[in-house]
Amino acid sequence: MPATHRARATLHLKRVYEPAAAGDGFRILTDRLWPRGLSKEKARVDLWAKEVAPSTELRKWFNHDVALWPEFVKRYHTELKNNPALGDLTAELGKHKTVTLLFGAKDEEHNQAVVLLEYIKRHA
């Protein structure tokens, strides 16, 4: 996926099941639940930011149904706007030159990491 430039960090998106690479930089898992069948050693996650993931209720409602995507984006934006953990995450992003936001979903275009990245680009 394309990189995005912030003031101090270049942000990437990547499926957590893909092998870690040197170019990933600081790796942040953005899922609320740990990815099924993946060991912590293999995942090579530097930070698990489950506090900024969609709420359990929103995650279950969306259930990766692409037809619900536009409404999911709106609802997740509302959650992010009111989430104090987002400030901690953006502060962490500023400490690194390269950051990869990791997600477990098979759909690389319709998942919370995509929304989170876009939200950070617009609001951080």
PDB file of C-alpha atoms in Angstrom, residues 1-123:
ATOM      1  CA  MET A   1       0.000   0.000   0.000  1.00  0.00           C
ATOM      2  CA  PRO A   2       1.234   3.556  -0.604  1.00  0.00           C
ATOM      3  CA  ALA A   3       3.129   5.399   2.090  1.00  0.00           C
ATOM      4  CA  THR A   4       1.862   8.620   3.605  1.00  0.00           C
ATOM      5  CA  HIS A   5       4.153  11.361   4.851  1.00  0.00           C
ATOM      6  CA  ARG A   6       3.531  13.087   8.166  1.00  0.00           C
ATOM      7  CA  ALA A   7       5.661  15.717   9.781  1.00  0.00           C
ATOM      8  CA  ARG A   8       8.042  13.105  11.165  1.00  0.00           C
ATOM      9  CA  ALA A   9       6.842   9.659  10.138  1.00  0.00           C
ATOM     10  CA  THR A  10       6.148   7.795   6.955  1.00  0.00           C
ATOM     11  CA  LEU A  11       3.103   5.609   7.506  1.00  0.00           C
ATOM     12  CA  HIS A  12       2.389   2.292   5.825  1.00  0.00           C
ATOM     13  CA  LEU A  13      -0.421  -0.250   6.058  1.00  0.00           C
ATOM     14  CA  LYS A  14       0.227  -3.986   6.123  1.00  0.00           C
ATOM     15  CA  ARG A  15      -1.525  -7.210   6.989  1.00  0.00           C
ATOM     16  CA  VAL A  16      -0.066  -8.547  10.224  1.00  0.00           C
ATOM     17  CA  TYR A  17       0.088 -12.043   8.698  1.00  0.00           C
ATOM     18  CA  GLU A  18       2.623 -10.857   6.107  1.00  0.00           C
ATOM     19  CA  PRO A  19       6.253 -11.345   7.156  1.00  0.00           C
ATOM     20  CA  ALA A  20       7.849  -8.455   9.015  1.00  0.00           C
ATOM     21  CA  ALA A  21      10.414  -6.523   6.975  1.00  0.00           C
ATOM     22  CA  ALA A  22      13.167  -4.084   7.901  1.00  0.00           C
ATOM     23  CA  GLY A  23      11.345  -1.358   5.947  1.00  0.00           C
ATOM     24  CA  ASP A  24       8.298  -1.645   8.228  1.00  0.00           C
ATOM     25  CA  GLY A  25       9.960   0.447  10.905  1.00  0.00           C
ATOM     26  CA  PHE A  26       7.907   0.631  14.113  1.00  0.00           C
ATOM     27  CA  ARG A  27       5.037  -1.865  13.858  1.00  0.00           C
ATOM     28  CA  ILE A  28       1.664  -1.027  15.463  1.00  0.00           C
ATOM     29  CA  LEU A  29      -1.194  -3.529  15.599  1.00  0.00           C
ATOM     30  CA  THR A  30      -4.512  -1.678  15.247  1.00  0.00           C
ATOM     31  CA  ASP A  31      -6.877  -4.598  16.002  1.00  0.00           C
ATOM     32  CA  ARG A  32      -8.796  -4.865  19.282  1.00  0.00           C
ATOM     33  CA  LEU A  33      -8.375  -8.660  19.263  1.00  0.00           C
ATOM     34  CA  TRP A  34      -5.069 -10.467  18.786  1.00  0.00           C
ATOM     35  CA  PRO A  35      -4.921 -12.037  15.277  1.00  0.00           C
ATOM     36  CA  ARG A  36      -6.032 -15.640  15.278  1.00  0.00           C
ATOM     37  CA  GLY A  37      -3.276 -18.249  15.003  1.00  0.00           C
ATOM     38  CA  LEU A  38      -0.388 -15.759  15.081  1.00  0.00           C
ATOM     39  CA  SER A  39       2.310 -15.907  17.729  1.00  0.00           C
ATOM     40  CA  LYS A  40       3.623 -12.703  19.277  1.00  0.00           C
ATOM     41  CA  GLU A  41       7.128 -13.628  18.103  1.00  0.00           C
ATOM     42  CA  LYS A  42       6.056 -14.056  14.483  1.00  0.00           C
ATOM     43  CA  ALA A  43       3.907 -10.901  14.501  1.00  0.00           C
ATOM     44  CA  ARG A  44       6.848  -8.750  15.658  1.00  0.00           C
ATOM     45  CA  VAL A  45       4.504  -6.050  16.964  1.00  0.00           C
ATOM     46  CA  ASP A  46       6.186  -3.112  18.719  1.00  0.00           C
ATOM     47  CA  LEU A  47       2.927  -1.642  20.046  1.00  0.00           C
ATOM     48  CA  TRP A  48      -0.566  -3.076  20.304  1.00  0.00           C
ATOM     49  CA  ALA A  49      -2.886  -0.055  20.060  1.00  0.00           C
ATOM     50  CA  LYS A  50      -6.114  -1.906  20.828  1.00  0.00           C
ATOM     51  CA  GLU A  51      -7.503   1.203  22.560  1.00  0.00           C
ATOM     52  CA  VAL A  52      -7.837   2.994  19.193  1.00  0.00           C
ATOM     53  CA  ALA A  53      -9.444   0.035  17.444  1.00  0.00           C
ATOM     54  CA  PRO A  54     -13.193   0.139  16.771  1.00  0.00           C
ATOM     55  CA  SER A  55     -15.333  -0.732  19.784  1.00  0.00           C
ATOM     56  CA  THR A  56     -16.448  -4.320  20.139  1.00  0.00           C
ATOM     57  CA  GLU A  57     -19.994  -3.234  19.269  1.00  0.00           C
ATOM     58  CA  LEU A  58     -18.894  -1.461  16.064  1.00  0.00           C
ATOM     59  CA  ARG A  59     -16.602  -4.302  15.027  1.00  0.00           C
ATOM     60  CA  LYS A  60     -19.378  -6.878  15.456  1.00  0.00           C
ATOM     61  CA  TRP A  61     -21.915  -4.655  13.665  1.00  0.00           C
ATOM     62  CA  PHE A  62     -19.625  -4.135  10.669  1.00  0.00           C
ATOM     63  CA  ASN A  63     -18.536  -7.781  10.491  1.00  0.00           C
ATOM     64  CA  HIS A  64     -16.464  -6.956   7.369  1.00  0.00           C
ATOM     65  CA  ASP A  65     -19.624  -6.374   5.297  1.00  0.00           C
ATOM     66  CA  VAL A  66     -18.504  -4.064   2.486  1.00  0.00           C
ATOM     67  CA  ALA A  67     -22.091  -2.836   2.039  1.00  0.00           C
ATOM     68  CA  LEU A  68     -21.803  -1.284   5.525  1.00  0.00           C
ATOM     69  CA  TRP A  69     -18.425   0.340   4.808  1.00  0.00           C
ATOM     70  CA  PRO A  70     -19.561   3.994   4.415  1.00  0.00           C
ATOM     71  CA  GLU A  71     -21.513   3.856   7.679  1.00  0.00           C
ATOM     72  CA  PHE A  72     -18.656   2.019   9.414  1.00  0.00           C
ATOM     73  CA  VAL A  73     -16.268   4.820   8.413  1.00  0.00           C
ATOM     74  CA  LYS A  74     -18.629   7.463   9.843  1.00  0.00           C
ATOM     75  CA  ARG A  75     -19.149   5.573  13.081  1.00  0.00           C
ATOM     76  CA  TYR A  76     -15.450   4.826  13.522  1.00  0.00           C
ATOM     77  CA  HIS A  77     -14.585   8.497  12.892  1.00  0.00           C
ATOM     78  CA  THR A  78     -16.992   9.406  15.709  1.00  0.00           C
ATOM     79  CA  GLU A  79     -15.304   6.916  18.006  1.00  0.00           C
ATOM     80  CA  LEU A  80     -11.854   8.234  17.100  1.00  0.00           C
ATOM     81  CA  LYS A  81     -12.922  11.848  17.655  1.00  0.00           C
ATOM     82  CA  ASN A  82     -13.918  10.983  21.223  1.00  0.00           C
ATOM     83  CA  ASN A  83     -11.034   8.610  21.968  1.00  0.00           C
ATOM     84  CA  PRO A  84      -8.298   9.948  24.300  1.00  0.00           C
ATOM     85  CA  ALA A  85      -5.988   7.065  23.299  1.00  0.00           C
ATOM     86  CA  LEU A  86      -5.660   8.589  19.818  1.00  0.00           C
ATOM     87  CA  GLY A  87      -3.479  11.372  21.244  1.00  0.00           C
ATOM     88  CA  ASP A  88      -1.121   8.802  22.741  1.00  0.00           C
ATOM     89  CA  LEU A  89      -0.940   7.020  19.397  1.00  0.00           C
ATOM     90  CA  THR A  90      -0.173  10.165  17.404  1.00  0.00           C
ATOM     91  CA  ALA A  91       2.505  11.102  19.956  1.00  0.00           C
ATOM     92  CA  GLU A  92       4.068   7.665  19.434  1.00  0.00           C
ATOM     93  CA  LEU A  93       3.959   8.109  15.660  1.00  0.00           C
ATOM     94  CA  GLY A  94       6.001  11.279  16.000  1.00  0.00           C
ATOM     95  CA  LYS A  95       8.873   9.358  17.605  1.00  0.00           C
ATOM     96  CA  HIS A  96       9.583   7.223  14.536  1.00  0.00           C
ATOM     97  CA  LYS A  97      10.651   7.840  10.934  1.00  0.00           C
ATOM     98  CA  THR A  98       8.699   4.877   9.585  1.00  0.00           C
ATOM     99  CA  VAL A  99       5.577   3.311  11.089  1.00  0.00           C
ATOM    100  CA  THR A 100       3.510   0.428   9.773  1.00  0.00           C
ATOM    101  CA  LEU A 101      -0.089   0.129  10.934  1.00  0.00           C
ATOM    102  CA  LEU A 102      -0.924  -3.575  11.058  1.00  0.00           C
ATOM    103  CA  PHE A 103      -4.335  -5.210  10.668  1.00  0.00           C
ATOM    104  CA  GLY A 104      -5.578  -8.780  10.557  1.00  0.00           C
ATOM    105  CA  ALA A 105      -8.457  -8.447   8.083  1.00  0.00           C
ATOM    106  CA  LYS A 106      -8.219 -10.221   4.747  1.00  0.00           C
ATOM    107  CA  ASP A 107      -9.774  -7.235   2.976  1.00  0.00           C
ATOM    108  CA  GLU A 108      -6.926  -4.754   2.564  1.00  0.00           C
ATOM    109  CA  GLU A 109      -9.204  -1.907   1.446  1.00  0.00           C
ATOM    110  CA  HIS A 110     -12.056  -2.149   3.958  1.00  0.00           C
ATOM    111  CA  ASN A 111     -10.646  -2.393   7.466  1.00  0.00           C
ATOM    112  CA  GLN A 112     -10.092  -0.187  10.496  1.00  0.00           C
ATOM    113  CA  ALA A 113      -6.414   0.489   9.725  1.00  0.00           C
ATOM    114  CA  VAL A 114      -7.408   2.144   6.437  1.00  0.00           C
ATOM    115  CA  VAL A 115      -9.849   4.406   8.293  1.00  0.00           C
ATOM    116  CA  LEU A 116      -7.351   5.109  11.074  1.00  0.00           C
ATOM    117  CA  LEU A 117      -4.636   6.100   8.606  1.00  0.00           C
ATOM    118  CA  GLU A 118      -6.972   8.473   6.761  1.00  0.00           C
ATOM    119  CA  TYR A 119      -8.167   9.946  10.060  1.00  0.00           C
ATOM    120  CA  ILE A 120      -4.598  10.555  11.227  1.00  0.00           C
ATOM    121  CA  LYS A 121      -3.721  12.198   7.903  1.00  0.00           C
ATOM    122  CA  ARG A 122      -6.652  14.607   8.258  1.00  0.00           C
ATOM    123  CA  HIS A 123      -6.620  15.344  11.975  1.00  0.00           C
TER     124      HIS A 123
END
